[in-house]
Amino acid sequence: MDVFVEYLVKRQGSPADTMKKAGLVLGAALLTLLLLAAAPFLGPFSFFAIMGACGAAFGGYYLVTSLNVEYEYIMTNHEIDVDKIVAQRKRKRLVTADVSTFERFCPYNPQEHNAGDYDNCVMACIAPDAPQTYCAVFQHHTLGRTLLVFNPDDRILEGVKKALPRRNKYHENTDGN
């Protein structure tokens, strides 16, 4: 029987993201006002100042909305795809993994994975400390040994557990036993 499940999660904004948004809004507003205030003094070139002000306002909007990130998990049979969606206008495939190649799959504990013995870490989660955050460790053909941190729903979790090989079955506790 074929399995196909999609799930979308929105990344929580960090305090740094909030500061970036505030700085971008302030900077865009200041540049827009400065260009509009200078327009009357530029004579025949005032058109360029007005167009620059419009560009600054749009640029600020574009950059602020680019901080809105969502992750989509797509489980097809025994394969999971993780996509990053930026501002609902740009999609990028982060990783595709065969669940049967998972070395480990368990609830995520950040202290356990600080050793850094991974070639790549794909953080595709709401927040690393959010409840229901899981991790998978696997060997990827281009990324090397990879740690995937994500927030699957019950349907994807069930699909992953079914596709795991017997020797790497899911562990409820995080110490791997």
PDB file of C-alpha atoms in Angstrom:
ATOM      1  CA  MET A   1       0.000   0.000   0.000  1.00  0.00           C
ATOM      2  CA  ASP A   2       1.342   3.398  -0.983  1.00  0.00           C
ATOM      3  CA  VAL A   3       1.787   6.091   1.632  1.00  0.00           C
ATOM      4  CA  PHE A   4       1.567   9.806   0.840  1.00  0.00           C
ATOM      5  CA  VAL A   5       1.406  12.387   3.634  1.00  0.00           C
ATOM      6  CA  GLU A   6       2.133  16.129   3.611  1.00  0.00           C
ATOM      7  CA  TYR A   7       2.546  18.324   6.656  1.00  0.00           C
ATOM      8  CA  LEU A   8       3.388  22.026   6.904  1.00  0.00           C
ATOM      9  CA  VAL A   9       4.876  23.766   9.959  1.00  0.00           C
ATOM     10  CA  LYS A  10       5.716  27.422  10.468  1.00  0.00           C
ATOM     11  CA  ARG A  11       9.020  28.339  12.112  1.00  0.00           C
ATOM     12  CA  GLN A  12       8.659  30.422  15.259  1.00  0.00           C
ATOM     13  CA  GLY A  13      10.343  33.775  15.093  1.00  0.00           C
ATOM     14  CA  SER A  14      13.247  34.193  17.470  1.00  0.00           C
ATOM     15  CA  PRO A  15      14.029  37.448  19.291  1.00  0.00           C
ATOM     16  CA  ALA A  16      16.777  37.987  16.695  1.00  0.00           C
ATOM     17  CA  ASP A  17      14.173  37.719  13.910  1.00  0.00           C
ATOM     18  CA  THR A  18      12.019  40.298  15.675  1.00  0.00           C
ATOM     19  CA  MET A  19      14.981  42.660  15.931  1.00  0.00           C
ATOM     20  CA  LYS A  20      15.795  42.115  12.233  1.00  0.00           C
ATOM     21  CA  LYS A  21      12.198  42.899  11.265  1.00  0.00           C
ATOM     22  CA  ALA A  22      12.161  46.040  13.404  1.00  0.00           C
ATOM     23  CA  GLY A  23      15.474  47.197  11.934  1.00  0.00           C
ATOM     24  CA  LEU A  24      14.318  46.533   8.382  1.00  0.00           C
ATOM     25  CA  VAL A  25      11.024  48.388   8.887  1.00  0.00           C
ATOM     26  CA  LEU A  26      12.802  51.322  10.520  1.00  0.00           C
ATOM     27  CA  GLY A  27      15.504  51.439   7.843  1.00  0.00           C
ATOM     28  CA  ALA A  28      13.041  51.206   4.943  1.00  0.00           C
ATOM     29  CA  ALA A  29      10.777  53.865   6.472  1.00  0.00           C
ATOM     30  CA  LEU A  30      13.710  56.200   7.121  1.00  0.00           C
ATOM     31  CA  LEU A  31      15.103  55.777   3.599  1.00  0.00           C
ATOM     32  CA  THR A  32      11.649  56.260   2.064  1.00  0.00           C
ATOM     33  CA  LEU A  33      11.027  59.441   4.044  1.00  0.00           C
ATOM     34  CA  LEU A  34      14.496  60.766   3.273  1.00  0.00           C
ATOM     35  CA  LEU A  35      14.052  60.232  -0.457  1.00  0.00           C
ATOM     36  CA  LEU A  36      10.579  61.768  -0.445  1.00  0.00           C
ATOM     37  CA  ALA A  37      11.820  64.776   1.523  1.00  0.00           C
ATOM     38  CA  ALA A  38      14.683  65.273  -0.949  1.00  0.00           C
ATOM     39  CA  ALA A  39      12.451  65.009  -4.044  1.00  0.00           C
ATOM     40  CA  PRO A  40      11.306  68.677  -4.130  1.00  0.00           C
ATOM     41  CA  PHE A  41      14.924  69.876  -4.042  1.00  0.00           C
ATOM     42  CA  LEU A  42      16.071  67.722  -6.953  1.00  0.00           C
ATOM     43  CA  GLY A  43      14.100  69.557  -9.628  1.00  0.00           C
ATOM     44  CA  PRO A  44      13.939  67.488 -12.802  1.00  0.00           C
ATOM     45  CA  PHE A  45      15.456  64.489 -11.010  1.00  0.00           C
ATOM     46  CA  SER A  46      12.691  64.288  -8.386  1.00  0.00           C
ATOM     47  CA  PHE A  47      11.139  61.398 -10.343  1.00  0.00           C
ATOM     48  CA  PHE A  48      14.182  59.272  -9.464  1.00  0.00           C
ATOM     49  CA  ALA A  49      13.844  60.131  -5.778  1.00  0.00           C
ATOM     50  CA  ILE A  50      10.168  59.135  -5.810  1.00  0.00           C
ATOM     51  CA  MET A  51      10.980  55.878  -7.614  1.00  0.00           C
ATOM     52  CA  GLY A  52      13.791  55.245  -5.120  1.00  0.00           C
ATOM     53  CA  ALA A  53      11.368  55.805  -2.247  1.00  0.00           C
ATOM     54  CA  CYS A  54       8.943  53.298  -3.777  1.00  0.00           C
ATOM     55  CA  GLY A  55      11.821  50.853  -4.232  1.00  0.00           C
ATOM     56  CA  ALA A  56      12.943  51.298  -0.616  1.00  0.00           C
ATOM     57  CA  ALA A  57       9.395  50.689   0.666  1.00  0.00           C
ATOM     58  CA  PHE A  58       8.974  47.587  -1.493  1.00  0.00           C
ATOM     59  CA  GLY A  59      12.456  46.332  -0.612  1.00  0.00           C
ATOM     60  CA  GLY A  60      11.696  46.672   3.087  1.00  0.00           C
ATOM     61  CA  TYR A  61       8.431  44.765   2.668  1.00  0.00           C
ATOM     62  CA  TYR A  62      10.161  42.042   0.635  1.00  0.00           C
ATOM     63  CA  LEU A  63      12.948  41.577   3.190  1.00  0.00           C
ATOM     64  CA  VAL A  64      10.610  41.588   6.210  1.00  0.00           C
ATOM     65  CA  THR A  65       8.323  38.972   4.675  1.00  0.00           C
ATOM     66  CA  SER A  66      11.364  36.870   3.698  1.00  0.00           C
ATOM     67  CA  LEU A  67      11.847  36.147   7.400  1.00  0.00           C
ATOM     68  CA  ASN A  68       8.563  34.164   7.401  1.00  0.00           C
ATOM     69  CA  VAL A  69       9.676  30.550   6.919  1.00  0.00           C
ATOM     70  CA  GLU A  70       7.659  27.346   6.728  1.00  0.00           C
ATOM     71  CA  TYR A  71       8.791  23.754   6.329  1.00  0.00           C
ATOM     72  CA  GLU A  72       6.870  21.094   4.439  1.00  0.00           C
ATOM     73  CA  TYR A  73       7.414  17.414   5.113  1.00  0.00           C
ATOM     74  CA  ILE A  74       6.314  15.018   2.408  1.00  0.00           C
ATOM     75  CA  MET A  75       6.318  11.300   3.161  1.00  0.00           C
ATOM     76  CA  THR A  76       6.012   9.090   0.088  1.00  0.00           C
ATOM     77  CA  ASN A  77       6.215   5.370   0.868  1.00  0.00           C
ATOM     78  CA  HIS A  78       9.586   5.053   2.651  1.00  0.00           C
ATOM     79  CA  GLU A  79      11.044   8.397   1.540  1.00  0.00           C
ATOM     80  CA  ILE A  80      10.765  11.759   3.276  1.00  0.00           C
ATOM     81  CA  ASP A  81      11.307  15.107   1.551  1.00  0.00           C
ATOM     82  CA  VAL A  82      11.817  18.320   3.504  1.00  0.00           C
ATOM     83  CA  ASP A  83      11.202  21.645   1.740  1.00  0.00           C
ATOM     84  CA  LYS A  84      11.781  25.179   2.990  1.00  0.00           C
ATOM     85  CA  ILE A  85       9.152  27.724   1.937  1.00  0.00           C
ATOM     86  CA  VAL A  86      10.090  31.399   2.281  1.00  0.00           C
ATOM     87  CA  ALA A  87       7.200  33.895   2.486  1.00  0.00           C
ATOM     88  CA  GLN A  88       4.937  31.534   0.517  1.00  0.00           C
ATOM     89  CA  ARG A  89       6.725  32.606  -2.664  1.00  0.00           C
ATOM     90  CA  LYS A  90       9.915  30.555  -2.853  1.00  0.00           C
ATOM     91  CA  ARG A  91      10.425  26.823  -2.266  1.00  0.00           C
ATOM     92  CA  LYS A  92      13.712  24.984  -1.837  1.00  0.00           C
ATOM     93  CA  ARG A  93      14.258  21.262  -1.291  1.00  0.00           C
ATOM     94  CA  LEU A  94      16.461  20.876   1.788  1.00  0.00           C
ATOM     95  CA  VAL A  95      16.843  17.114   1.872  1.00  0.00           C
ATOM     96  CA  THR A  96      15.382  13.854   0.638  1.00  0.00           C
ATOM     97  CA  ALA A  97      16.043  10.798   2.769  1.00  0.00           C
ATOM     98  CA  ASP A  98      15.171   7.137   2.615  1.00  0.00           C
ATOM     99  CA  VAL A  99      13.737   6.255   6.043  1.00  0.00           C
ATOM    100  CA  SER A 100      15.158   2.732   5.782  1.00  0.00           C
ATOM    101  CA  THR A 101      18.668   4.266   5.927  1.00  0.00           C
ATOM    102  CA  PHE A 102      18.064   6.078   9.245  1.00  0.00           C
ATOM    103  CA  GLU A 103      20.758   5.132  11.744  1.00  0.00           C
ATOM    104  CA  ARG A 104      18.720   6.675  14.525  1.00  0.00           C
ATOM    105  CA  PHE A 105      15.271   8.202  14.992  1.00  0.00           C
ATOM    106  CA  CYS A 106      14.143   9.591  18.349  1.00  0.00           C
ATOM    107  CA  PRO A 107      12.858  12.689  20.167  1.00  0.00           C
ATOM    108  CA  TYR A 108      15.349  15.536  19.812  1.00  0.00           C
ATOM    109  CA  ASN A 109      17.557  16.456  22.745  1.00  0.00           C
ATOM    110  CA  PRO A 110      19.922  19.348  21.825  1.00  0.00           C
ATOM    111  CA  GLN A 111      22.526  18.410  24.468  1.00  0.00           C
ATOM    112  CA  GLU A 112      22.894  14.978  22.909  1.00  0.00           C
ATOM    113  CA  HIS A 113      23.794  16.352  19.501  1.00  0.00           C
ATOM    114  CA  ASN A 114      26.241  19.130  20.439  1.00  0.00           C
ATOM    115  CA  ALA A 115      29.243  16.898  19.733  1.00  0.00           C
ATOM    116  CA  GLY A 116      29.073  17.893  16.077  1.00  0.00           C
ATOM    117  CA  ASP A 117      29.962  14.531  14.540  1.00  0.00           C
ATOM    118  CA  TYR A 118      27.660  15.336  11.589  1.00  0.00           C
ATOM    119  CA  ASP A 119      28.673  16.666   8.218  1.00  0.00           C
ATOM    120  CA  ASN A 120      25.389  18.608   7.956  1.00  0.00           C
ATOM    121  CA  CYS A 121      22.535  19.565  10.237  1.00  0.00           C
ATOM    122  CA  VAL A 122      19.126  20.327   8.711  1.00  0.00           C
ATOM    123  CA  MET A 123      17.043  22.312  11.216  1.00  0.00           C
ATOM    124  CA  ALA A 124      13.556  22.124   9.699  1.00  0.00           C
ATOM    125  CA  CYS A 125      11.562  22.558  12.885  1.00  0.00           C
ATOM    126  CA  ILE A 126       9.233  25.025  14.566  1.00  0.00           C
ATOM    127  CA  ALA A 127      11.905  25.613  17.195  1.00  0.00           C
ATOM    128  CA  PRO A 128      14.597  23.252  18.537  1.00  0.00           C
ATOM    129  CA  ASP A 129      13.023  23.286  21.997  1.00  0.00           C
ATOM    130  CA  ALA A 130       9.425  22.869  20.785  1.00  0.00           C
ATOM    131  CA  PRO A 131       7.467  19.822  21.949  1.00  0.00           C
ATOM    132  CA  GLN A 132       7.174  16.938  19.475  1.00  0.00           C
ATOM    133  CA  THR A 133      10.579  17.708  17.936  1.00  0.00           C
ATOM    134  CA  TYR A 134      12.294  14.618  16.540  1.00  0.00           C
ATOM    135  CA  CYS A 135      15.647  13.924  14.970  1.00  0.00           C
ATOM    136  CA  ALA A 136      16.923  11.449  12.448  1.00  0.00           C
ATOM    137  CA  VAL A 137      20.526  10.584  11.705  1.00  0.00           C
ATOM    138  CA  PHE A 138      21.336   9.143   8.294  1.00  0.00           C
ATOM    139  CA  GLN A 139      24.000   8.969   5.595  1.00  0.00           C
ATOM    140  CA  HIS A 140      23.054  11.173   2.621  1.00  0.00           C
ATOM    141  CA  HIS A 141      24.688  10.660  -0.770  1.00  0.00           C
ATOM    142  CA  THR A 142      25.699  14.343  -1.157  1.00  0.00           C
ATOM    143  CA  LEU A 143      25.410  15.839   2.338  1.00  0.00           C
ATOM    144  CA  GLY A 144      27.284  13.073   4.171  1.00  0.00           C
ATOM    145  CA  ARG A 145      26.284  12.096   7.700  1.00  0.00           C
ATOM    146  CA  THR A 146      23.247  14.279   8.355  1.00  0.00           C
ATOM    147  CA  LEU A 147      21.153  15.227  11.367  1.00  0.00           C
ATOM    148  CA  LEU A 148      17.562  16.143  10.489  1.00  0.00           C
ATOM    149  CA  VAL A 149      15.568  17.947  13.181  1.00  0.00           C
ATOM    150  CA  PHE A 150      11.854  18.282  12.438  1.00  0.00           C
ATOM    151  CA  ASN A 151       8.310  18.307  13.891  1.00  0.00           C
ATOM    152  CA  PRO A 152       6.326  15.527  12.208  1.00  0.00           C
ATOM    153  CA  ASP A 153       2.625  15.081  12.866  1.00  0.00           C
ATOM    154  CA  ASP A 154       1.163  11.723  13.919  1.00  0.00           C
ATOM    155  CA  ARG A 155       0.645  10.514  10.331  1.00  0.00           C
ATOM    156  CA  ILE A 156       4.262  11.150   9.301  1.00  0.00           C
ATOM    157  CA  LEU A 157       5.520   9.763  12.603  1.00  0.00           C
ATOM    158  CA  GLU A 158       3.560   6.571  12.020  1.00  0.00           C
ATOM    159  CA  GLY A 159       4.857   6.312   8.434  1.00  0.00           C
ATOM    160  CA  VAL A 160       8.454   6.765   9.579  1.00  0.00           C
ATOM    161  CA  LYS A 161       8.082   4.176  12.342  1.00  0.00           C
ATOM    162  CA  LYS A 162       6.652   1.644   9.861  1.00  0.00           C
ATOM    163  CA  ALA A 163       9.454   2.245   7.346  1.00  0.00           C
ATOM    164  CA  LEU A 164      12.304   2.002   9.865  1.00  0.00           C
ATOM    165  CA  PRO A 165      14.353  -1.167   9.550  1.00  0.00           C
ATOM    166  CA  ARG A 166      14.009  -3.573  12.467  1.00  0.00           C
ATOM    167  CA  ARG A 167      17.576  -2.942  13.717  1.00  0.00           C
ATOM    168  CA  ASN A 168      16.942   0.851  13.939  1.00  0.00           C
ATOM    169  CA  LYS A 169      13.468   0.865  15.410  1.00  0.00           C
ATOM    170  CA  TYR A 170      12.240   4.043  17.076  1.00  0.00           C
ATOM    171  CA  HIS A 171      13.285   4.654  20.662  1.00  0.00           C
ATOM    172  CA  GLU A 172      10.910   6.540  22.961  1.00  0.00           C
ATOM    173  CA  ASN A 173      13.700   7.626  25.293  1.00  0.00           C
ATOM    174  CA  THR A 174      16.543   9.758  23.957  1.00  0.00           C
ATOM    175  CA  ASP A 175      19.474   7.682  25.192  1.00  0.00           C
ATOM    176  CA  GLY A 176      18.994   5.204  22.328  1.00  0.00           C
ATOM    177  CA  ASN A 177      18.154   2.205  24.523  1.00  0.00           C
TER     178      ASN A 177
END
